GROMACS .gro file of N, CA, C and O in nm:
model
  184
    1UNK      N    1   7.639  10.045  14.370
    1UNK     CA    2   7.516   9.972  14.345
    1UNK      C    3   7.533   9.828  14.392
    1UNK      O    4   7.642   9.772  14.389
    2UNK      N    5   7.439   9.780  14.428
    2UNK     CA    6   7.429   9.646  14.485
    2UNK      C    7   7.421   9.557  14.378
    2UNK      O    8   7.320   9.576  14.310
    3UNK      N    9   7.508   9.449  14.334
    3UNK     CA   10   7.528   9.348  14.243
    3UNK      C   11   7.496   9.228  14.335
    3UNK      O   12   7.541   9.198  14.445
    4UNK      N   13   7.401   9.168  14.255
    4UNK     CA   14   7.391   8.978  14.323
    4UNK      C   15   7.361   8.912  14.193
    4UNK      O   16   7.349   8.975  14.088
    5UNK      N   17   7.349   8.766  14.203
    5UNK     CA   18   7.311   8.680  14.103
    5UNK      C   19   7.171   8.745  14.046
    5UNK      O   20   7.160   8.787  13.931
    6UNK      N   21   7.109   8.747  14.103
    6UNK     CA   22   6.934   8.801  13.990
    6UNK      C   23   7.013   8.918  13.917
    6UNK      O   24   7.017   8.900  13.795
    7UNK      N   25   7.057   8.999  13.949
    7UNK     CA   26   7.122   9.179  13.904
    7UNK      C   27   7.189   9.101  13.751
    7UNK      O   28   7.155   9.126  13.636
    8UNK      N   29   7.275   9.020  13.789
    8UNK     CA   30   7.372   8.997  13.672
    8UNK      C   31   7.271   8.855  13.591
    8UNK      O   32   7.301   8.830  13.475
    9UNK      N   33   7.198   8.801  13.635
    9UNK     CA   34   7.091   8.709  13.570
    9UNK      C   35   7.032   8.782  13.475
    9UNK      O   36   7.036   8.747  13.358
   10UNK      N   37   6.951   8.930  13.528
   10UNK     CA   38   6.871   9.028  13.419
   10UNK      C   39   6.925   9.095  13.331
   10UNK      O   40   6.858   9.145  13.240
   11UNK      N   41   7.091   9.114  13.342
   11UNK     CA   42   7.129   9.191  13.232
   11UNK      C   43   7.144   9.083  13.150
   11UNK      O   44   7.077   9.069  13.047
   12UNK      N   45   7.253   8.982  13.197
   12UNK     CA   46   7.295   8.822  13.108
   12UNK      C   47   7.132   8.871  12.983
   12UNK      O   48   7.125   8.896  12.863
   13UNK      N   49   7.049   8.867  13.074
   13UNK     CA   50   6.895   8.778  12.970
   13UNK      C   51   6.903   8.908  12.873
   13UNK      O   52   6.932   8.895  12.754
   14UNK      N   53   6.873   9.054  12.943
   14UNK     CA   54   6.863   9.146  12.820
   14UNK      C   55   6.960   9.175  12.677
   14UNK      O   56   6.932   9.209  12.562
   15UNK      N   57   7.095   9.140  12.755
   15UNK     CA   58   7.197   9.151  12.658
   15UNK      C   59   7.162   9.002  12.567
   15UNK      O   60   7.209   9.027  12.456
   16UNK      N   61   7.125   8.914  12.564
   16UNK     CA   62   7.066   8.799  12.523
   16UNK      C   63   7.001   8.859  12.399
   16UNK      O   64   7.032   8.896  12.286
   17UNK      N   65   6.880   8.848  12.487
   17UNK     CA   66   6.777   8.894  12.372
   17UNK      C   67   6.798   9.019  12.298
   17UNK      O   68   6.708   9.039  12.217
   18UNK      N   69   6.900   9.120  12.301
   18UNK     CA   70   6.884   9.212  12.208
   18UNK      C   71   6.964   9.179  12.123
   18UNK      O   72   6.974   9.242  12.018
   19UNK      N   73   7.082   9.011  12.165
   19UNK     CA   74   7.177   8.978  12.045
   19UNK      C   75   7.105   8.933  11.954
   19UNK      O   76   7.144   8.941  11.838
   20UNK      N   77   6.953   8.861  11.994
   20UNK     CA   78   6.882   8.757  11.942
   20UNK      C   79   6.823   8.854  11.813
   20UNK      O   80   6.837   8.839  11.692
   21UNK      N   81   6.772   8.929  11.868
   21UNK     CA   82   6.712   8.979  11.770
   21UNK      C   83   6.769   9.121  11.656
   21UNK      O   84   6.715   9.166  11.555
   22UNK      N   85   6.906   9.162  11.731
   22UNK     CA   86   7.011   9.170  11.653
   22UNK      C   87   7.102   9.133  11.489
   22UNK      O   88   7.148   9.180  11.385
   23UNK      N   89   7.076   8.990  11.584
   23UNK     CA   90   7.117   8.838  11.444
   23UNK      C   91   6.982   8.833  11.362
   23UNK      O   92   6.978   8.823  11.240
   24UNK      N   93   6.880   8.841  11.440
   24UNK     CA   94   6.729   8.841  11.334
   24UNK      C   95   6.724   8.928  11.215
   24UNK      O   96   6.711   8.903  11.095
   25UNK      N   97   6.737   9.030  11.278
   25UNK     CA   98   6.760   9.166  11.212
   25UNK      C   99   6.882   9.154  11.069
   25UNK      O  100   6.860   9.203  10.958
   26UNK      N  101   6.979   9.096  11.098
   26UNK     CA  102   7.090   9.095  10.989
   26UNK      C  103   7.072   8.996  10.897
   26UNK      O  104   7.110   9.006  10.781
   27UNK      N  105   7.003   8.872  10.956
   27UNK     CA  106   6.963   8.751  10.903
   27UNK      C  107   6.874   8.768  10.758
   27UNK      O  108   6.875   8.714  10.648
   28UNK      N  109   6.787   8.892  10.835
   28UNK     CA  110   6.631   8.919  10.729
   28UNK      C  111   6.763   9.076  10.639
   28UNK      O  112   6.780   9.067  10.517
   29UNK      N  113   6.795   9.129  10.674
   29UNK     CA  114   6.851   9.225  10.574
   29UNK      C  115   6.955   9.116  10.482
   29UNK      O  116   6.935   9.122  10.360
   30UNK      N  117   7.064   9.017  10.528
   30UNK     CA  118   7.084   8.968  10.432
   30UNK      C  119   7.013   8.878  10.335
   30UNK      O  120   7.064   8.855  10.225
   31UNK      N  121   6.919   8.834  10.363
   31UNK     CA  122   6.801   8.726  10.276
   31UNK      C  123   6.723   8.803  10.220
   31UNK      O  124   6.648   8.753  10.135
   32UNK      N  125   6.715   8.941  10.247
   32UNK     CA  126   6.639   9.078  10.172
   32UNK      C  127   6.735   9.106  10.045
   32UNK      O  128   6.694   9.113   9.929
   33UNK      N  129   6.876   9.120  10.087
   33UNK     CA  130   6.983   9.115   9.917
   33UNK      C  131   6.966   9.038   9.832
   33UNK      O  132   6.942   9.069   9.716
   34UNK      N  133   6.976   8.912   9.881
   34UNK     CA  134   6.987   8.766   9.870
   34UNK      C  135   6.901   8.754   9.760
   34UNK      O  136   6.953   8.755   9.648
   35UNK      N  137   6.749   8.741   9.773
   35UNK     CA  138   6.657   8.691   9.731
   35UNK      C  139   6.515   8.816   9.710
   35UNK      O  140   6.403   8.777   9.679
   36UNK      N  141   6.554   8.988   9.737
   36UNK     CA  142   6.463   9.091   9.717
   36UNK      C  143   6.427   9.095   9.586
   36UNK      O  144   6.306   9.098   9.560
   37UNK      N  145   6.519   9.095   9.484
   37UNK     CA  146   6.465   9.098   9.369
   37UNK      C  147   6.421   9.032   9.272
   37UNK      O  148   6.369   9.068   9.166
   38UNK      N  149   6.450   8.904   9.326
   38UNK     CA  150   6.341   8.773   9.244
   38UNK      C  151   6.248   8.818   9.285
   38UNK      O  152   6.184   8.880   9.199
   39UNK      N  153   6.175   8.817   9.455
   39UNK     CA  154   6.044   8.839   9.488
   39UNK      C  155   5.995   8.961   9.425
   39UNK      O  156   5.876   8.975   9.397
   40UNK      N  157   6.082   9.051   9.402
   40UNK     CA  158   6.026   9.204   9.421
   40UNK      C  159   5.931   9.188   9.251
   40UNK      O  160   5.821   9.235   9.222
   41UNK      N  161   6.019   9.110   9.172
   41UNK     CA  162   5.992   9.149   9.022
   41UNK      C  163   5.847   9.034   9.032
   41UNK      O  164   5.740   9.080   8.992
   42UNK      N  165   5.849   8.893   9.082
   42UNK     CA  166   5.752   8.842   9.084
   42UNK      C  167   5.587   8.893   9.123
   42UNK      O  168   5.471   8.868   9.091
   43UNK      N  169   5.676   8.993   9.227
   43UNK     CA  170   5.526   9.069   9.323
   43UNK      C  171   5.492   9.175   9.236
   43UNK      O  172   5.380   9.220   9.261
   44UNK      N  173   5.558   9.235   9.132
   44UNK     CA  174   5.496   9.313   9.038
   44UNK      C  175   5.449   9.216   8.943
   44UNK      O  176   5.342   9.253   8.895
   45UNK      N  177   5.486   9.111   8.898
   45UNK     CA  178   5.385   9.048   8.814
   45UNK      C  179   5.276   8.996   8.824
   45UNK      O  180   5.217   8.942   8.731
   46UNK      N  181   5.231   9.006   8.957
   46UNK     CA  182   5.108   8.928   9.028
   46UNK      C  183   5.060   9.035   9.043
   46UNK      O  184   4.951   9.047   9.099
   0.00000   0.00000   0.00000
């Protein structure tokens, strides 16, 4: 397969963004442990 700078530019970016939103992903499941069941019990009292 033919490799040049754009070839290895588009993966660089995809492997990027799927770390990005990877870390998003773990960020919101740990702040979901963190802080689920204060909200959870509040959102049943409302």
């Amino acid at each position: 397969m033919y490799v040049d700078a754009v070839v290895i530019a588009g993966i660089a970016t995809v492997l990027l963004m799927v770390g990005f939103f990877v870390g998003v992903g773990i960020f919101v499941v740990k702040d979901q442990k963190a802080h689920g069941e204060k909200n959870a019990s509040e959102h049943r009292k409302g």
